[in-house]
Amino acid sequence: MNREWSELNKTMQMQIKKESTFQEGIVTLLTLRQKLTDEIFLLKRELDTDDFSARPFASADGYHSKTIAYSLWHVFRIEDIVAHTLIRGDEQIFFLGNYQKRIGSPIITTGNELVKEQISDFSKQLNLDALYQYMAAVNDSTNGILRNLSFTDLKRKIKKEEKEYLRSLAVVSDDENAHWLIDYWCGKDFRGLIQMPFSRHWIMHIEACLRIKKKLL
């Protein structure tokens, strides 16, 4: 893991544990997210469109076996779902902005159910400009949610009816590679969600994207 990102993530996790340093922890998290966002937008400037659907490590075991387009879709669909359906309890950016049509995606899910060539085929269908617009909108929205969280919010857990509502949206596939996500998210409190979808999840997938980029350039 990138040393700077790892240290920021570690510092953030320690800071949000205490009320006295909670706000500092949010600032640290936003700093980390900005650095990762910079890397995401650098990808678009440095790579060709076809590079986003390439799988140079197709036979590998790890996130780098995916495509860059898939990884970006996956990270921000998960963030949108968690931030809006589970934390804020409002409509996802994806639906509010009609992004399925704008991006040209055949799915509304996180993409966990896709494997092998399905990942490549899916990636080739995406309008990258629209995908990046979606990502920016989700990022801005999540950052606003984070700024407005209080220390006491971190202990809040997902209610049964909220979990069932999430299931009803069909944004997580019933496939065996995906269905576990709902239990995973809903088994965490808000602090746990901050520590994965909003931070570490980004790091893991963006590092995989950078590994792909290095191979392609």
Short mmCIF file of C-alpha atoms in Angstrom, two decimals:
data_model
loop_
_atom_site.label_atom_id
_atom_site.label_comp_id
_atom_site.label_asym_id
_atom_site.label_seq_id
_atom_site.Cartn_x
_atom_site.Cartn_y
_atom_site.Cartn_z
CA MET A 1 0.00 0.00 0.00
CA ASN A 2 1.20 3.53 -0.81
CA ARG A 3 2.97 4.68 2.36
CA GLU A 4 1.44 8.17 2.45
CA TRP A 5 -2.09 6.85 1.87
CA SER A 6 -1.57 4.12 4.44
CA GLU A 7 -0.38 6.60 7.08
CA LEU A 8 -3.26 8.98 6.42
CA ASN A 9 -5.72 6.11 6.66
CA LYS A 10 -4.16 4.85 9.89
CA THR A 11 -4.14 8.34 11.40
CA MET A 12 -7.77 8.91 10.44
CA GLN A 13 -8.85 5.66 12.05
CA MET A 14 -7.17 6.61 15.32
CA GLN A 15 -8.55 10.17 15.28
CA ILE A 16 -12.20 9.25 14.73
CA LYS A 17 -12.12 6.90 17.75
CA LYS A 18 -12.09 9.86 20.14
CA GLU A 19 -14.53 12.74 20.31
CA SER A 20 -11.70 15.19 21.01
CA THR A 21 -9.98 14.35 17.71
CA PHE A 22 -13.00 13.35 15.64
CA GLN A 23 -13.11 16.52 13.54
CA GLU A 24 -9.38 16.25 12.88
CA GLY A 25 -10.06 12.72 11.69
CA ILE A 26 -12.63 13.95 9.19
CA VAL A 27 -10.12 16.50 7.88
CA THR A 28 -7.54 13.73 7.54
CA LEU A 29 -10.03 11.56 5.68
CA LEU A 30 -10.92 14.39 3.30
CA THR A 31 -7.21 14.97 2.67
CA LEU A 32 -6.75 11.28 1.84
CA ARG A 33 -9.76 11.29 -0.44
CA GLN A 34 -8.48 14.36 -2.30
CA LYS A 35 -5.13 12.70 -2.95
CA LEU A 36 -6.90 9.63 -4.28
CA THR A 37 -9.23 11.77 -6.37
CA ASP A 38 -6.22 13.47 -7.94
CA GLU A 39 -4.91 10.05 -8.98
CA ILE A 40 -8.29 9.08 -10.43
CA PHE A 41 -8.47 12.17 -12.62
CA LEU A 42 -4.84 11.77 -13.66
CA LEU A 43 -5.79 8.40 -15.13
CA LYS A 44 -8.19 10.10 -17.51
CA ARG A 45 -5.54 12.54 -18.67
CA GLU A 46 -2.82 9.95 -19.16
CA LEU A 47 -4.69 6.98 -20.65
CA ASP A 48 -6.54 6.31 -23.87
CA THR A 49 -10.17 5.24 -23.83
CA ASP A 50 -9.29 1.63 -24.70
CA ASP A 51 -6.93 1.45 -21.72
CA PHE A 52 -9.88 1.69 -19.34
CA SER A 53 -11.24 -1.66 -20.56
CA ALA A 54 -7.87 -3.43 -20.81
CA ARG A 55 -7.07 -6.41 -18.55
CA PRO A 56 -3.30 -6.90 -18.68
CA PHE A 57 -3.46 -9.04 -15.52
CA ALA A 58 -6.54 -11.06 -16.51
CA SER A 59 -5.26 -14.30 -14.98
CA ALA A 60 -4.01 -12.72 -11.75
CA ASP A 61 -5.58 -13.10 -8.33
CA GLY A 62 -6.36 -9.62 -7.08
CA TYR A 63 -8.10 -6.34 -7.86
CA HIS A 64 -5.61 -5.63 -10.65
CA SER A 65 -7.19 -8.51 -12.61
CA LYS A 66 -10.17 -6.22 -13.30
CA THR A 67 -10.26 -3.17 -15.57
CA ILE A 68 -9.81 0.46 -14.58
CA ALA A 69 -13.33 1.35 -15.76
CA TYR A 70 -14.81 -1.50 -13.74
CA SER A 71 -12.88 -0.53 -10.61
CA LEU A 72 -14.02 3.09 -10.82
CA TRP A 73 -17.63 2.08 -11.39
CA HIS A 74 -17.45 -0.40 -8.51
CA VAL A 75 -15.91 2.05 -6.02
CA PHE A 76 -18.39 4.82 -6.69
CA ARG A 77 -21.51 2.68 -6.96
CA ILE A 78 -20.68 1.24 -3.55
CA GLU A 79 -20.02 4.68 -2.12
CA ASP A 80 -23.24 6.09 -3.55
CA ILE A 81 -25.27 3.18 -2.16
CA VAL A 82 -23.71 3.35 1.29
CA ALA A 83 -23.67 7.15 1.57
CA HIS A 84 -27.22 7.76 0.43
CA THR A 85 -29.29 4.65 1.04
CA LEU A 86 -27.67 3.63 4.33
CA ILE A 87 -26.28 6.79 5.92
CA ARG A 88 -28.33 9.72 4.68
CA GLY A 89 -31.44 7.74 3.78
CA ASP A 90 -32.17 9.59 0.56
CA GLU A 91 -32.01 8.92 -3.18
CA GLN A 92 -28.76 7.76 -4.71
CA ILE A 93 -26.95 10.16 -7.06
CA PHE A 94 -27.09 7.40 -9.67
CA PHE A 95 -30.88 7.50 -9.88
CA LEU A 96 -31.28 11.19 -9.18
CA GLY A 97 -29.04 12.11 -12.11
CA ASN A 98 -30.27 9.38 -14.51
CA TYR A 99 -26.70 8.13 -14.69
CA GLN A 100 -27.46 4.63 -15.93
CA LYS A 101 -28.64 6.08 -19.23
CA ARG A 102 -25.92 8.74 -19.34
CA ILE A 103 -23.13 6.25 -18.67
CA GLY A 104 -24.67 3.56 -20.87
CA SER A 105 -24.39 0.88 -18.23
CA PRO A 106 -26.30 -2.38 -18.62
CA ILE A 107 -26.41 -2.77 -14.81
CA ILE A 108 -27.31 -0.70 -11.74
CA THR A 109 -25.42 -2.90 -9.29
CA THR A 110 -21.94 -2.75 -7.77
CA GLY A 111 -20.63 -5.13 -10.42
CA ASN A 112 -19.43 -7.77 -7.95
CA GLU A 113 -21.29 -10.40 -9.93
CA LEU A 114 -19.24 -9.82 -13.10
CA VAL A 115 -16.35 -12.17 -13.88
CA LYS A 116 -13.65 -12.61 -16.51
CA GLU A 117 -14.72 -11.38 -19.96
CA GLN A 118 -17.94 -9.99 -18.51
CA ILE A 119 -15.79 -7.33 -16.85
CA SER A 120 -14.14 -6.37 -20.15
CA ASP A 121 -17.43 -6.35 -22.07
CA PHE A 122 -19.06 -4.24 -19.37
CA SER A 123 -16.17 -1.76 -19.31
CA LYS A 124 -16.30 -1.22 -23.07
CA GLN A 125 -19.94 -0.13 -22.85
CA LEU A 126 -19.35 2.73 -20.43
CA ASN A 127 -19.24 6.38 -21.46
CA LEU A 128 -16.13 7.50 -19.57
CA ASP A 129 -17.01 11.20 -19.56
CA ALA A 130 -20.37 10.45 -17.97
CA LEU A 131 -18.78 7.97 -15.56
CA TYR A 132 -16.34 10.64 -14.40
CA GLN A 133 -19.20 13.12 -13.98
CA TYR A 134 -20.97 10.57 -11.80
CA MET A 135 -17.84 9.92 -9.77
CA ALA A 136 -17.31 13.63 -9.16
CA ALA A 137 -20.93 14.07 -8.07
CA VAL A 138 -20.74 11.13 -5.66
CA ASN A 139 -17.42 12.31 -4.26
CA ASP A 140 -18.71 15.83 -3.62
CA SER A 141 -21.87 14.49 -2.02
CA THR A 142 -20.02 12.06 0.25
CA ASN A 143 -17.57 14.74 1.34
CA GLY A 144 -20.53 16.90 2.35
CA ILE A 145 -22.02 14.03 4.33
CA LEU A 146 -18.70 13.44 6.09
CA ARG A 147 -18.36 17.11 7.05
CA ASN A 148 -21.79 17.04 8.66
CA LEU A 149 -21.33 13.85 10.68
CA SER A 150 -21.04 14.15 14.45
CA PHE A 151 -19.04 11.88 16.73
CA THR A 152 -22.26 10.39 18.11
CA ASP A 153 -23.39 9.48 14.58
CA LEU A 154 -20.52 6.98 14.35
CA LYS A 155 -22.21 4.54 16.73
CA ARG A 156 -25.41 4.38 14.72
CA LYS A 157 -26.18 1.00 13.18
CA ILE A 158 -28.31 0.08 10.20
CA LYS A 159 -31.90 -0.78 11.12
CA LYS A 160 -33.63 -3.91 9.85
CA GLU A 161 -36.10 -1.91 7.76
CA GLU A 162 -33.24 0.05 6.19
CA LYS A 163 -31.53 -3.20 5.27
CA GLU A 164 -34.71 -4.53 3.68
CA TYR A 165 -35.21 -1.29 1.75
CA LEU A 166 -31.67 -1.58 0.42
CA ARG A 167 -32.38 -5.13 -0.68
CA SER A 168 -35.54 -4.00 -2.47
CA LEU A 169 -33.60 -1.54 -4.63
CA ALA A 170 -31.78 -4.42 -6.38
CA VAL A 171 -28.53 -2.45 -6.47
CA VAL A 172 -26.70 -5.49 -5.08
CA SER A 173 -26.91 -8.63 -7.20
CA ASP A 174 -28.25 -11.90 -5.77
CA ASP A 175 -25.21 -13.62 -7.27
CA GLU A 176 -23.01 -15.48 -4.77
CA ASN A 177 -20.16 -13.06 -5.50
CA ALA A 178 -22.27 -10.07 -4.48
CA HIS A 179 -25.16 -10.83 -2.13
CA TRP A 180 -22.92 -10.89 0.97
CA LEU A 181 -22.35 -7.14 0.62
CA ILE A 182 -25.68 -6.24 2.20
CA ASP A 183 -24.95 -8.24 5.36
CA TYR A 184 -21.41 -6.86 5.40
CA TRP A 185 -22.48 -3.21 5.27
CA CYS A 186 -25.45 -3.62 7.55
CA GLY A 187 -23.33 -5.37 10.16
CA LYS A 188 -21.25 -2.23 10.63
CA ASP A 189 -21.90 1.03 12.42
CA PHE A 190 -21.22 4.34 10.66
CA ARG A 191 -17.61 4.36 11.83
CA GLY A 192 -17.07 0.97 10.21
CA LEU A 193 -18.54 2.25 6.95
CA ILE A 194 -16.21 5.25 6.99
CA GLN A 195 -13.25 2.93 7.50
CA MET A 196 -14.00 0.78 4.45
CA PRO A 197 -16.13 2.08 1.57
CA PHE A 198 -15.07 5.69 2.09
CA SER A 199 -11.34 5.15 2.58
CA ARG A 200 -9.63 1.75 2.46
CA HIS A 201 -11.84 0.52 -0.39
CA TRP A 202 -10.70 3.48 -2.49
CA ILE A 203 -7.05 2.77 -1.72
CA MET A 204 -7.18 -0.90 -2.68
CA HIS A 205 -8.87 -0.32 -6.02
CA ILE A 206 -6.93 2.79 -7.00
CA GLU A 207 -3.65 1.02 -6.31
CA ALA A 208 -4.87 -1.75 -8.59
CA CYS A 209 -5.69 0.84 -11.26
CA LEU A 210 -2.21 2.33 -10.96
CA ARG A 211 -0.68 -1.10 -11.38
CA ILE A 212 -2.68 -1.56 -14.57
CA LYS A 213 -1.67 1.91 -15.77
CA LYS A 214 2.01 1.17 -15.20
CA LYS A 215 1.71 -2.00 -17.26
CA LEU A 216 -0.03 -0.20 -20.11
CA LEU A 217 2.24 2.84 -20.40
#
